[in-house]
CSV table of C-alpha atoms in Angstrom, one decimal:
chain,number,residue,atom,x,y,z
A,4,MET,CA,-70.8,61.4,12.9
A,5,ARG,CA,-70.7,57.8,14.1
A,6,ALA,CA,-68.8,56.1,16.9
A,7,LEU,CA,-66.9,52.8,16.9
A,8,VAL,CA,-65.6,51.4,20.2
A,9,PHE,CA,-62.2,49.8,20.4
A,10,ARG,CA,-61.5,47.6,23.4
A,11,LEU,CA,-57.7,47.4,23.8
A,12,GLY,CA,-56.2,44.3,25.4
A,13,HIS,CA,-59.1,42.0,26.2
A,14,ARG,CA,-58.1,39.3,28.6
A,15,TYR,CA,-60.4,36.3,28.4
A,16,VAL,CA,-60.8,35.3,32.1
A,17,ARG,CA,-60.2,38.6,33.8
A,18,ASP,CA,-62.1,40.9,31.4
A,19,GLY,CA,-65.0,38.8,30.1
A,20,ARG,CA,-67.8,40.6,32.0
A,21,THR,CA,-66.2,44.0,31.8
A,22,THR,CA,-65.7,43.9,28.0
A,23,THR,CA,-69.2,42.5,27.6
A,24,HIS,CA,-70.5,45.5,29.6
A,25,VAL,CA,-68.4,47.9,27.6
A,26,PHE,CA,-69.9,46.6,24.4
A,27,LEU,CA,-73.5,46.5,25.8
A,28,ALA,CA,-73.1,50.2,26.9
A,29,ALA,CA,-71.6,51.0,23.5
A,30,ARG,CA,-74.6,49.4,21.7
A,31,ALA,CA,-77.2,51.0,23.9
A,32,LEU,CA,-75.7,54.4,23.8
A,33,GLY,CA,-75.2,55.0,20.1
A,34,ALA,CA,-72.0,53.2,18.9
A,35,TYR,CA,-72.5,51.4,15.6
A,36,ALA,CA,-69.9,48.7,16.2
A,37,ALA,CA,-67.1,47.5,18.5
A,38,VAL,CA,-63.7,46.0,17.8
A,39,TYR,CA,-61.4,44.3,20.3
A,40,CYS,CA,-57.9,42.9,20.5
A,41,GLY,CA,-56.0,40.7,23.0
A,42,LYS,CA,-57.4,37.2,23.5
A,43,ARG,CA,-60.1,36.2,21.1
A,44,ASP,CA,-63.4,35.5,22.9
A,45,VAL,CA,-66.0,33.8,20.7
A,46,ASN,CA,-68.5,33.7,23.6
A,47,LEU,CA,-68.3,37.5,23.9
A,48,GLU,CA,-69.0,37.8,20.1
A,49,LYS,CA,-71.9,35.3,20.4
A,50,THR,CA,-73.4,37.2,23.4
A,51,LEU,CA,-73.4,40.5,21.6
A,52,ARG,CA,-74.8,38.9,18.4
A,53,ARG,CA,-77.7,37.4,20.5
A,54,VAL,CA,-78.4,40.6,22.3
A,55,THR,CA,-78.6,42.5,18.9
A,56,GLU,CA,-80.8,39.8,17.4
A,57,THR,CA,-83.1,39.8,20.5
A,58,TRP,CA,-83.3,43.6,21.1
A,59,GLY,CA,-82.7,45.0,17.6
A,60,GLY,CA,-80.3,47.2,15.8
A,61,SER,CA,-77.3,46.4,13.7
A,62,PHE,CA,-74.5,46.5,16.2
A,63,ARG,CA,-71.6,44.2,15.4
A,64,VAL,CA,-68.4,43.1,17.2
A,65,SER,CA,-65.2,42.0,15.5
A,66,TYR,CA,-61.8,40.8,16.6
A,67,VAL,CA,-58.4,42.0,15.4
A,68,LYS,CA,-55.0,40.5,16.3
A,69,ASP,CA,-52.8,43.5,15.8
A,70,TRP,CA,-54.1,46.7,17.5
A,71,ARG,CA,-51.4,48.9,16.0
A,72,THR,CA,-52.2,48.1,12.4
A,73,CYS,CA,-55.9,48.3,13.2
A,74,LEU,CA,-55.7,51.7,14.8
A,75,GLN,CA,-53.5,53.0,11.9
A,76,GLU,CA,-56.0,51.7,9.3
A,77,TYR,CA,-58.9,53.5,11.0
A,78,LYS,CA,-56.9,56.7,11.2
A,79,ASP,CA,-55.9,56.3,7.5
A,80,ASN,CA,-59.6,55.9,6.7
A,81,GLY,CA,-60.4,59.2,8.3
A,82,LEU,CA,-61.6,58.3,11.8
A,83,GLU,CA,-60.6,60.5,14.7
A,84,VAL,CA,-59.2,58.6,17.6
A,85,VAL,CA,-60.4,59.4,21.1
A,86,HIS,CA,-58.7,57.5,23.9
A,87,LEU,CA,-60.5,57.5,27.2
A,88,THR,CA,-58.0,57.7,30.0
A,89,MET,CA,-58.0,59.3,33.5
A,90,TYR,CA,-54.8,61.1,32.4
A,91,GLY,CA,-56.3,63.0,29.5
A,92,LEU,CA,-57.8,66.4,29.1
A,93,PRO,CA,-61.1,66.8,31.0
A,94,ILE,CA,-64.1,65.9,28.9
A,95,GLU,CA,-65.9,69.2,29.7
A,96,GLU,CA,-63.0,71.1,28.2
A,97,VAL,CA,-62.7,69.2,24.9
A,98,ILE,CA,-66.1,67.7,24.1
A,99,GLU,CA,-67.3,70.7,22.0
A,100,LYS,CA,-64.2,70.4,19.8
A,101,ILE,CA,-64.6,66.7,19.4
A,102,ARG,CA,-68.3,67.0,18.7
A,103,SER,CA,-67.7,69.8,16.1
A,104,SER,CA,-65.7,67.5,13.9
A,105,PRO,CA,-67.9,65.6,11.5
A,106,ARG,CA,-65.4,62.8,11.3
A,107,ASP,CA,-66.4,59.4,12.7
A,108,LYS,CA,-64.8,58.6,16.0
A,109,LEU,CA,-62.9,55.5,17.1
A,110,VAL,CA,-63.2,55.5,20.9
A,111,ILE,CA,-60.5,53.5,22.7
A,112,VAL,CA,-61.3,51.8,26.0
A,113,GLY,CA,-58.3,50.3,27.6
A,114,GLY,CA,-58.0,46.9,29.3
A,115,ALA,CA,-54.6,46.0,30.5
A,116,LYS,CA,-51.8,48.6,30.8
A,117,VAL,CA,-52.2,51.0,27.8
A,118,PRO,CA,-48.9,51.4,25.8
A,119,LYS,CA,-47.6,54.9,25.4
A,120,GLU,CA,-48.0,54.6,21.7
A,121,VAL,CA,-51.8,54.7,22.1
A,122,TYR,CA,-51.5,58.1,23.8
A,123,LEU,CA,-49.4,59.3,20.9
A,124,LEU,CA,-51.6,57.9,18.1
A,125,SER,CA,-54.8,59.3,19.6
A,126,ASP,CA,-56.1,62.6,18.3
A,127,TRP,CA,-57.7,63.1,21.8
A,128,ASN,CA,-56.8,61.7,25.2
A,129,VAL,CA,-59.9,62.4,27.3
A,130,SER,CA,-60.6,62.0,30.9
A,131,VAL,CA,-64.0,61.5,32.5
A,132,THR,CA,-62.8,62.7,35.9
A,133,SER,CA,-59.1,62.2,36.8
A,134,GLN,CA,-60.0,59.5,39.3
A,135,PRO,CA,-59.9,55.7,39.0
A,136,HIS,CA,-63.3,54.3,37.9
A,137,SER,CA,-64.9,51.9,35.5
A,138,GLU,CA,-64.2,52.0,31.7
A,139,VAL,CA,-67.9,51.2,31.3
A,140,SER,CA,-68.8,54.4,33.1
A,141,ALA,CA,-66.3,56.5,31.2
A,142,LEU,CA,-67.6,55.2,27.9
A,143,SER,CA,-71.2,55.8,28.9
A,144,ILE,CA,-70.6,59.3,29.9
A,145,PHE,CA,-68.4,60.1,26.9
A,146,LEU,CA,-71.0,58.7,24.4
A,147,HIS,CA,-73.8,60.6,26.2
A,148,GLU,CA,-71.8,63.9,25.9
A,149,LEU,CA,-70.8,63.2,22.3
A,150,PHE,CA,-74.3,62.6,21.2
A,151,LYS,CA,-75.8,65.3,23.4
A,152,GLY,CA,-78.3,62.8,25.0
A,153,GLU,CA,-79.9,62.1,21.6
A,154,GLU,CA,-78.7,58.5,21.9
A,155,LEU,CA,-81.4,57.9,24.6
A,156,LEU,CA,-84.1,58.5,22.0
A,157,ARG,CA,-82.8,55.9,19.5
A,158,SER,CA,-85.0,53.0,18.4
A,159,PHE,CA,-83.7,49.6,17.7
A,160,GLU,CA,-85.4,48.1,14.7
A,161,GLY,CA,-85.8,44.3,14.1
A,162,GLY,CA,-85.7,43.1,17.6
A,163,ARG,CA,-87.7,40.2,19.1
A,164,LEU,CA,-88.3,42.0,22.4
A,165,LYS,CA,-89.1,45.5,23.4
A,166,VAL,CA,-89.6,47.0,26.8
A,167,LEU,CA,-92.7,49.1,27.3
A,168,PRO,CA,-91.9,51.6,30.0
A,169,HIS,CA,-93.9,51.3,33.3
A,170,GLU,CA,-93.9,53.2,36.4
A,171,ARG,CA,-93.9,50.0,38.4
A,172,GLY,CA,-93.2,46.5,37.3
A,173,LYS,CA,-92.1,45.4,33.9
A,174,HIS,CA,-93.7,44.8,30.6
A,175,VAL,CA,-91.9,43.2,27.7
A,176,LEU,CA,-93.5,43.1,24.3
A,177,ARG,CA,-92.7,40.0,22.1
A,178,MET,CA,-92.5,41.1,18.5
A,179,ASN,CA,-93.6,38.9,15.6
A,180,ALA,CA,-90.0,38.2,14.7
A,181,TYR,CA,-90.0,34.8,16.2
């Protein structure tokens, strides 16, 4: 099972850093790609491409104009849609059912006000607490639970830099990819 993150309603000025952080968390925690709609942000796409080139892996970001058509196409292609919302069912009550399905997941992370249609189109409306908090934290916790922590052991092939863990200080290894 794979996870694709869908950022709904990106707003260029307001959401630039948040969407970047959503996608960085998605990449680091096991998603294979991300899609976003709203305002196109070429700098966002370049940033994630540079991060992937520098740190490895095959994560990619793409833009779609029409979220409804995009969501329906993913559903028609067999992906199970998981919408992260504070109004959904508690993650601890549904994660086993979500995990037990071998189908790939499209994980929706909202930006602006989420239309009711998203709640209706989703196979799962899931809350990571029923309290206001960051969509970055909700996505991180969801992916961690979905992959049972195994995403923390992933390696990212083809990168130019690699962190060598240290108890104190930092050590970055430059690979021969330059």
